[in-house]
Coordinates of C-alpha atoms in Angstrom, one line a residue:
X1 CA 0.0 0.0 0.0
X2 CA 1.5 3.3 -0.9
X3 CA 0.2 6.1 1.4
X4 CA 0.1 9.7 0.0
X5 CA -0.2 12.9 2.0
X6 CA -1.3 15.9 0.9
X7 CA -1.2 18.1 3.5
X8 CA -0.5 16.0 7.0
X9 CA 0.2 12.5 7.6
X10 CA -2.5 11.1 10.5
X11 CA 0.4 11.0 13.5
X12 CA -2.4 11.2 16.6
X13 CA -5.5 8.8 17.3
X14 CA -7.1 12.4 18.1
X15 CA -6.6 13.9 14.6
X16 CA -7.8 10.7 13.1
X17 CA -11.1 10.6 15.1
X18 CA -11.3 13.9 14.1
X19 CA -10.5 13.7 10.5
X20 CA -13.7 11.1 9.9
X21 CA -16.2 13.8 10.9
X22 CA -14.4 16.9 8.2
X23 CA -15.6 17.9 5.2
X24 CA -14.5 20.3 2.6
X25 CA -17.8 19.3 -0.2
X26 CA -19.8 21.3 -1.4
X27 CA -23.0 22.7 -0.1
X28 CA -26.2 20.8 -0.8
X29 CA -27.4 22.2 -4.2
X30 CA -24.8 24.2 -4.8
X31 CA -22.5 24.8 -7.4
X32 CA -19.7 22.8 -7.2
X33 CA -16.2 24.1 -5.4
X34 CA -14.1 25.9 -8.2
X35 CA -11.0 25.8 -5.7
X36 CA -8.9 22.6 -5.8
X37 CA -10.7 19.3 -3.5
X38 CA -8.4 18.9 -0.7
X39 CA -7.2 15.9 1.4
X40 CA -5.5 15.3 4.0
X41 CA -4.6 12.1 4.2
X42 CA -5.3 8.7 1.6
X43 CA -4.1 5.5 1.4
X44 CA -4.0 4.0 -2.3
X45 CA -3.3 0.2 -2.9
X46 CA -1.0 0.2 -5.0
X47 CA -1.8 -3.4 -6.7
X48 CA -5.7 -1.7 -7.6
X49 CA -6.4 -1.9 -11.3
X50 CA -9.7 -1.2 -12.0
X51 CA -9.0 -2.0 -15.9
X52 CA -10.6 1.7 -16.9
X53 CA -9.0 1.7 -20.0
X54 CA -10.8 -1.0 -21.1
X55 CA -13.7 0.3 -20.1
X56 CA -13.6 3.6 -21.5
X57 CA -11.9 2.3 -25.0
X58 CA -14.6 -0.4 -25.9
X59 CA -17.7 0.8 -28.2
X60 CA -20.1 -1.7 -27.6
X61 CA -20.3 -2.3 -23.8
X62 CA -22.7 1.1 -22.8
X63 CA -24.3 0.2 -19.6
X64 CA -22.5 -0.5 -16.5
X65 CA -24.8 -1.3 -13.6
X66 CA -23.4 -0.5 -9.6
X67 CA -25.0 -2.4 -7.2
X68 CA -24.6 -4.1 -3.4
X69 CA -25.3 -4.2 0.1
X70 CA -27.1 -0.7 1.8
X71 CA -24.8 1.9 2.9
X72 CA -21.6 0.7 1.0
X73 CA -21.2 3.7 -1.3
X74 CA -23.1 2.7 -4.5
X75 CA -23.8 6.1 -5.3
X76 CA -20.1 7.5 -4.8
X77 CA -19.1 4.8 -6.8
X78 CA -21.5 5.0 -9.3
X79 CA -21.2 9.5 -9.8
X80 CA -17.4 9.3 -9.7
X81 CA -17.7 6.5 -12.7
X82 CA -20.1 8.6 -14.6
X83 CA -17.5 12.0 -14.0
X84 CA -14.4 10.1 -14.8
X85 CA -16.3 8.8 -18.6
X86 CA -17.8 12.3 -19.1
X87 CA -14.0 13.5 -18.8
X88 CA -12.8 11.3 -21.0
X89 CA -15.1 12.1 -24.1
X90 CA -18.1 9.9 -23.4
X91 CA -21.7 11.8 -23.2
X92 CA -22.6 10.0 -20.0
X93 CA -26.1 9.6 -18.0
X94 CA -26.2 8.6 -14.6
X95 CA -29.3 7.5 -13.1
X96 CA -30.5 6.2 -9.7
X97 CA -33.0 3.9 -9.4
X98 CA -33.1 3.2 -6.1
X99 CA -36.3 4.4 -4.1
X100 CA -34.3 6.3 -1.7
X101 CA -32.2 8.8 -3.8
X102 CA -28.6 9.7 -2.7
X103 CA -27.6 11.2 -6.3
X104 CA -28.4 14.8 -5.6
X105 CA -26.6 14.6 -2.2
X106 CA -23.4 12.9 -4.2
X107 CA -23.1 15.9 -7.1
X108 CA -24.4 18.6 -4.5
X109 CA -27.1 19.3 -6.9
X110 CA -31.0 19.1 -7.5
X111 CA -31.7 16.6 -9.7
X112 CA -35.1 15.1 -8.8
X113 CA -38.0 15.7 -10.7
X114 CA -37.8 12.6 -13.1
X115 CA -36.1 14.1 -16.1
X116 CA -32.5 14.3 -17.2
X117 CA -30.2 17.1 -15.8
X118 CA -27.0 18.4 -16.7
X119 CA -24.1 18.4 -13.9
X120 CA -22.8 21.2 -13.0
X121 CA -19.1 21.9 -12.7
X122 CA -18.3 18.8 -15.5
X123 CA -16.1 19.9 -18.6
X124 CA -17.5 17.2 -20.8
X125 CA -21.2 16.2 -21.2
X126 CA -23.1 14.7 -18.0
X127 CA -26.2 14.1 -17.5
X128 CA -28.2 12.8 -14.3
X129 CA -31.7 11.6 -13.3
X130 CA -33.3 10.5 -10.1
X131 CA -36.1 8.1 -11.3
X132 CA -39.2 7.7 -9.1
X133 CA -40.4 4.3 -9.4
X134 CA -43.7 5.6 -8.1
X135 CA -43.9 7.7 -11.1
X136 CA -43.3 5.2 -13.8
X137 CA -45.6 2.8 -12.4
X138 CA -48.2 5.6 -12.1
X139 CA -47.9 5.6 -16.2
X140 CA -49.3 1.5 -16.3
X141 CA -52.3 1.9 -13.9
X142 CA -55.2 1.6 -15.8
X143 CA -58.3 3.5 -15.2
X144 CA -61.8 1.7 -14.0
X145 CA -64.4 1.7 -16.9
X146 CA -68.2 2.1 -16.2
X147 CA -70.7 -1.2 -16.3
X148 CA -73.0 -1.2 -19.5
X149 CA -75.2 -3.8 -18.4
X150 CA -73.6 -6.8 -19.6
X151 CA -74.1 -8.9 -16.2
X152 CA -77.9 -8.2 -16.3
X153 CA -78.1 -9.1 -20.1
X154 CA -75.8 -12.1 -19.4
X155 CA -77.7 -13.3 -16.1
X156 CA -81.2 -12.9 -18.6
X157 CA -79.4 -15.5 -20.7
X158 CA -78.2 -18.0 -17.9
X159 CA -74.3 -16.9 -18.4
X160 CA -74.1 -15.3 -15.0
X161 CA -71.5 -16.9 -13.8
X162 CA -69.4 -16.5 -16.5
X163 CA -70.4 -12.6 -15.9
X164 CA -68.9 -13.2 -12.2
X165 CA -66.1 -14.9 -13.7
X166 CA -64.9 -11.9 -16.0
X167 CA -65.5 -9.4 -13.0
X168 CA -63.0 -11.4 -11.1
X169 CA -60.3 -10.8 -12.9
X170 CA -59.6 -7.4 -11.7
X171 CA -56.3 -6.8 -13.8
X172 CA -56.0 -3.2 -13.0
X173 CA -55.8 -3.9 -9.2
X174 CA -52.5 -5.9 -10.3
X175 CA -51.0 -2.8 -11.3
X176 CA -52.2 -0.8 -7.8
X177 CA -50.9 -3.9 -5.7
X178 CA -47.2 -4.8 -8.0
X179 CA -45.0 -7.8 -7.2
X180 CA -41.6 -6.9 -5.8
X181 CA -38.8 -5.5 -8.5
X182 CA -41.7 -4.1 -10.2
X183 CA -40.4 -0.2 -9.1
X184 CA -37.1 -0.9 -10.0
X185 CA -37.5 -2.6 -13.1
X186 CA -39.9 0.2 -14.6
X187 CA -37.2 3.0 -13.3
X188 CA -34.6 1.1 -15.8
X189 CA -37.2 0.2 -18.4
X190 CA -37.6 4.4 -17.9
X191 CA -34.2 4.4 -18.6
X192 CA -34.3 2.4 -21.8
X193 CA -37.1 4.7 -23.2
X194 CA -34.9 7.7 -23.0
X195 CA -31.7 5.9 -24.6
X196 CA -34.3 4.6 -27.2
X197 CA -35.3 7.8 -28.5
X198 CA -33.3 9.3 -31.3
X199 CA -33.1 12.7 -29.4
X200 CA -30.3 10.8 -26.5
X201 CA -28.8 8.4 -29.3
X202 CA -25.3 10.1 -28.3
X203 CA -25.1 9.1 -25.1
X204 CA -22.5 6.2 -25.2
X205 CA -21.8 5.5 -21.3
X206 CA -25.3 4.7 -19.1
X207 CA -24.5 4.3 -15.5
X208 CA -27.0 3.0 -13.0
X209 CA -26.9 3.4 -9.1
X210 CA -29.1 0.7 -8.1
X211 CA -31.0 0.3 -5.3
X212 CA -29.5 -2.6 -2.4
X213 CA -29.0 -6.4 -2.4
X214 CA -33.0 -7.6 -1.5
X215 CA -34.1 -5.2 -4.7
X216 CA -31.7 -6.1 -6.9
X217 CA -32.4 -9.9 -6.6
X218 CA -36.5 -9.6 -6.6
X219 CA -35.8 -7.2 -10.0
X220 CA -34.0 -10.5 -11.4
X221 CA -36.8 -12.7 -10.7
X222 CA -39.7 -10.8 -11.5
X223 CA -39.6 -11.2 -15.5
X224 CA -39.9 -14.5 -15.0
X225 CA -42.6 -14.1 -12.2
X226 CA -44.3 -12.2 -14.8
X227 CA -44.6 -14.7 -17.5
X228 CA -45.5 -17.7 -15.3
X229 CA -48.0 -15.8 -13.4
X230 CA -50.0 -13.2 -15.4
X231 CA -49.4 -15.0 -18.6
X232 CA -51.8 -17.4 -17.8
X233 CA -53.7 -14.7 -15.8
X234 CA -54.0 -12.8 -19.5
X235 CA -54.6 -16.3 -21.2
X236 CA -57.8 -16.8 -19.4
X237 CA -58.7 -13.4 -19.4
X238 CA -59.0 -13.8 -23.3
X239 CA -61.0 -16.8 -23.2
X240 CA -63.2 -15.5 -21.0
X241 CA -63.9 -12.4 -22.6
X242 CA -64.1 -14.2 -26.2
X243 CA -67.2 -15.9 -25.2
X244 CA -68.8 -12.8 -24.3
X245 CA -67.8 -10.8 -27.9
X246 CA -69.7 -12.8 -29.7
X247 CA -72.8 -11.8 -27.7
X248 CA -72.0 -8.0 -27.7
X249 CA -71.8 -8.7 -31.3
X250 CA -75.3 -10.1 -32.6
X251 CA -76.7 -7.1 -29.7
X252 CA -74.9 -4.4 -31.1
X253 CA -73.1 -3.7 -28.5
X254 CA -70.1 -1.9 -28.6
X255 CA -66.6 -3.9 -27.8
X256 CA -64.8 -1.9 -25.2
X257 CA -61.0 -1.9 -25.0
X258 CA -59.5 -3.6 -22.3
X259 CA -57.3 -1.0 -21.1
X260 CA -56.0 -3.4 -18.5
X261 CA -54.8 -6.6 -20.5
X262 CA -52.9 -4.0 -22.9
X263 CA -50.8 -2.6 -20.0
X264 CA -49.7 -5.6 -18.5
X265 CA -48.9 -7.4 -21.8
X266 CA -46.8 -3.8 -22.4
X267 CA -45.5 -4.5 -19.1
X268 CA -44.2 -8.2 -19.8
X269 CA -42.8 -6.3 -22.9
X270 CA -40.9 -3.8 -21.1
X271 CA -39.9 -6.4 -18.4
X272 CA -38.5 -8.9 -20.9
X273 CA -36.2 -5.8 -22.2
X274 CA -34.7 -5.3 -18.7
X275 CA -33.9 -8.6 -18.4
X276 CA -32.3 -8.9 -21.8
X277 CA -30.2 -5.8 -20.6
X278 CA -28.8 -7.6 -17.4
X279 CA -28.1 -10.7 -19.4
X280 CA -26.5 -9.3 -22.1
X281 CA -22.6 -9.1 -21.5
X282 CA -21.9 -7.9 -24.6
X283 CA -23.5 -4.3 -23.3
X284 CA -23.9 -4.8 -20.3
X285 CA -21.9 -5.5 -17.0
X286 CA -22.3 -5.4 -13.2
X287 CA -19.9 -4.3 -10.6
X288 CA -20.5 -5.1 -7.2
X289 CA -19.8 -2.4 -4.5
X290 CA -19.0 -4.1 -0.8
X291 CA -16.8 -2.8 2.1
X292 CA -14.3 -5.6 4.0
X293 CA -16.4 -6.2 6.6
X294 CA -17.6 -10.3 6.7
X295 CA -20.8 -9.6 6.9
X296 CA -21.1 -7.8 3.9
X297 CA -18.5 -9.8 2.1
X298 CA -21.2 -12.5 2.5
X299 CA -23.9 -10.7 1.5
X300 CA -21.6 -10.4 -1.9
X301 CA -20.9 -13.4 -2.9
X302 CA -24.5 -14.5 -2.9
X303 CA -25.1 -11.6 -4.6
X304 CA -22.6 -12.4 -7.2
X305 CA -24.5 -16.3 -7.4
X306 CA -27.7 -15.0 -7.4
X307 CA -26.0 -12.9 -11.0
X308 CA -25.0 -15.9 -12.3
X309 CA -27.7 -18.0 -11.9
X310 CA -29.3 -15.0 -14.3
X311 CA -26.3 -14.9 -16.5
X312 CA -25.6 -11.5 -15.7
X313 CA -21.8 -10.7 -16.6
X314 CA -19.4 -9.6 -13.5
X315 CA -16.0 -9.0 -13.9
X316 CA -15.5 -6.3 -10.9
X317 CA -15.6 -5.8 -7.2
X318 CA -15.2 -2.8 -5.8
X319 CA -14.4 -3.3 -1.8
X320 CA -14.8 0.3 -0.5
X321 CA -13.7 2.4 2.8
X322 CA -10.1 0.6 3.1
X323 CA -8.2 1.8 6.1
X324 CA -4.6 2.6 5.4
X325 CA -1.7 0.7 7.5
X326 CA -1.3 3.5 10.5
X327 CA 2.0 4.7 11.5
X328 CA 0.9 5.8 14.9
X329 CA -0.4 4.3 17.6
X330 CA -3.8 4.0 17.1
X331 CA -5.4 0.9 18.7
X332 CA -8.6 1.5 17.6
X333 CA -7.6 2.2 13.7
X334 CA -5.2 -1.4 14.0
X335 CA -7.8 -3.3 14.8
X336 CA -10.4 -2.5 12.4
X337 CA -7.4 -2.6 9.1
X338 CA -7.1 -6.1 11.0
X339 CA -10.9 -7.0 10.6
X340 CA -10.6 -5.6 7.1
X341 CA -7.9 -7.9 6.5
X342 CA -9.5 -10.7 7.3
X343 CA -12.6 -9.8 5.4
X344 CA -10.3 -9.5 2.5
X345 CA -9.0 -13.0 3.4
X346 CA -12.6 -14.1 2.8
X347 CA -12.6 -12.7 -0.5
X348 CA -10.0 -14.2 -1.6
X349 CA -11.3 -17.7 -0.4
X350 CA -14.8 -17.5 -2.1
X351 CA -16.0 -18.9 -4.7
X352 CA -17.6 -16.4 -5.7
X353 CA -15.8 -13.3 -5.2
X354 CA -12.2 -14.5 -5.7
X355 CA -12.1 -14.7 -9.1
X356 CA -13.5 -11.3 -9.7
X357 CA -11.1 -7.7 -10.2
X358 CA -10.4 -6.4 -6.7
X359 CA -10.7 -3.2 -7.0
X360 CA -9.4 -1.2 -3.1
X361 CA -11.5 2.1 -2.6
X362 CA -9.7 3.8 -0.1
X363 CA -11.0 5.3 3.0
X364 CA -10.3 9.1 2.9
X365 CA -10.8 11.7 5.7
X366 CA -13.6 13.8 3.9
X367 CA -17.4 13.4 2.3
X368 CA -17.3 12.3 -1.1
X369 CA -19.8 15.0 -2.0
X370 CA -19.5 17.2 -5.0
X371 CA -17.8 17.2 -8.9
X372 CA -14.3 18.2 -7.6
X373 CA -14.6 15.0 -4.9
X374 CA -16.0 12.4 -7.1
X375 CA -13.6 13.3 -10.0
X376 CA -10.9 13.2 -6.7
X377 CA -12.0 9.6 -6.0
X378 CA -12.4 8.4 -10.0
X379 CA -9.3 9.0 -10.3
X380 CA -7.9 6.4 -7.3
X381 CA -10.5 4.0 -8.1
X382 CA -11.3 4.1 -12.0
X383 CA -7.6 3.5 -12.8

């Protein structure tokens, strides 16, 4: 590990404590600082290749997903990724789709409201969005339609129960009540509309923060969820309503469109798209974000089997908030590098972390918040 100081070497357990709790960032919603970002004190592995020239070279690889346990960094990780492609000639978006937002916080800057947002501060062109899932569902609710009589013509003709039958299947009410992963995977699905559309065509580098371990797995599962279950929900839904057509028919009556049954099969659409994004590594790749702590190092690695079992492509592992080897006598900093250590050890025993890229993120003695500190920590992660 090769330790550089920029202003003052961490001599006294004291200044240490006290260098946790500074921070030189930027105000929230603020523009970012124009004077240099300044640290005190970082320790930089110096084994870490994070392989970025690959990353940054390649033409066909666009979308790089962050994701991991709560309260690892994700969002640092993911905004300091996003600033370091932007500077290096790649029209980048970088969206959060997790529920609770973090990006505005991470560029200092106001970027909610569902629609794309240039970053302040960033030579090159950036672009951010904080997605509400709640929002993008609201867009596949369908709205109730009024009865015309159909269950007292049907009852007069003995096919009541078939009447019963049809009012059953209340597919809007799906949409009101959705199965979990449903927020998250309309947020990206969001996402894919924009990059769609000929208007962001330029945009060669997405980035996504996504939301924590639990969401990412249920997103995962939920296409299939999707086609099992309301596939043959939608199936019987069309036999049903076939046998009454032909009686609305020889009445005259008019066919109403079933406002529901197009959603949801629009859904399973959209849905199928996501998943074809995880799963294609030709586009597409995920990098886990952890921090050497057991506990989280085991939430990774099922994590990372959970990804393969869906054939999503991994090749990184960022471990974040490494404590540098201390020179003084600081009992309390030895013994956590010494837990970290043996965290690390774990990684490197599992089966399914120690094949990956270890990529160190250092621990340093400021908040990560703003352009001038994320482009600061791009460029001792993303190297």
């Amino acid at each position: 590990m090769a330790t550089v100081a920029l202003f003052s070497h961490i001599s006294k357990p004291q200044n240490y404590i006290r260098s946790l709790f500074t921070s030189v960032s930027a105000p929230l919603y603020r523009k970012p600082f124009k004077t240099p970002f300044q640290v005190r004190s970082v320790a930089t592995p110096a084994e870490t290749v994070a392989g970025f020239d690959e990353m940054v070279s390649g033409s066909q690889r666009k979308y790089y997903m962050l994701g991991g346990k709560g309260g690892v960094g994700k969002t640092s990780c993911a905004a300091s990724l996003a600033v370091k492609f932007a500077n290096h000639g790649h029209p980048t978006i970088v969206v959060s789709t997790d529920p609770a937002h973090s990006l505005s916080d991470s560029f200092a800057q106001d970027l909610t409201g569902g629609m794309l947002v240039p970053v302040e501060g960033v030579d090159s062109s950036l672009f951010a969005l904080e997605i509400s899932p709640e929002k993008a569902r609201e867009e596949f609710r369908s709205h109730k339609s009024g009865g015309s009589g159909m269950k007292d013509m049907m009852d007069s003709m003995g096919l009541g129960m078939l009447a019963d039958q049809l009012g059953e299947l209340k597919l809007g009410e799906l949409l009101d009540t959705p199965p979990p992963g449903l927020d998250e995977a309309l947020a990206i699905s969001k996402v894919m509309q924009f990059v769609e559309s000929q208007e962001y065509s330029r945009f060669t580098r997405i980035v996504f923060d996504t939301a924590p371990t639990g969401h990412t797995l249920r997103l995962l599962s939920l296409p299939d969820f999707l086609d099992a279950s309301l596939g043959k929900i939608m199936k019987l839904k069309k036999k049903l309503t076939s046998a009454t057509s032909a009686i609305k028919s020889m009445l005259g009556k008019e066919e109403t469109q079933d406002d529901a049954s197009d959603k949801l099969e629009q859904l399973r659409e959209r849905m199928a798209k996501v998943r074809d994004l995880f799963r294609n590594s030709d586009t597409t790749e995920f990098i886990i974000v952890t921090i050497p702590t057991v506990m989280a190092v085991s939430e990774s690695s099922r994590l990372h089997a959970s990804l393969r079992k869906e054939s999503v492509y991994v090749q990184r592992l960022i471990v974040n908030q490494v404590i540098p080897p201390s020179a003084s006598d600081c009992k309390f900093c030895a013994m956590k590098r010494k837990d970290q250590m043996r965290a690390f050890d774990t990684i490197r025993n599992n089966s399914e972390l120690g094949s990956l890229r270890l990529i160190q993120a250092p621990l340093v003695d400021v908040e990560i918040r703003g352009v001038p500190a994320l482009k600061f920590m791009g460029d001792m992660v993303w190297r």
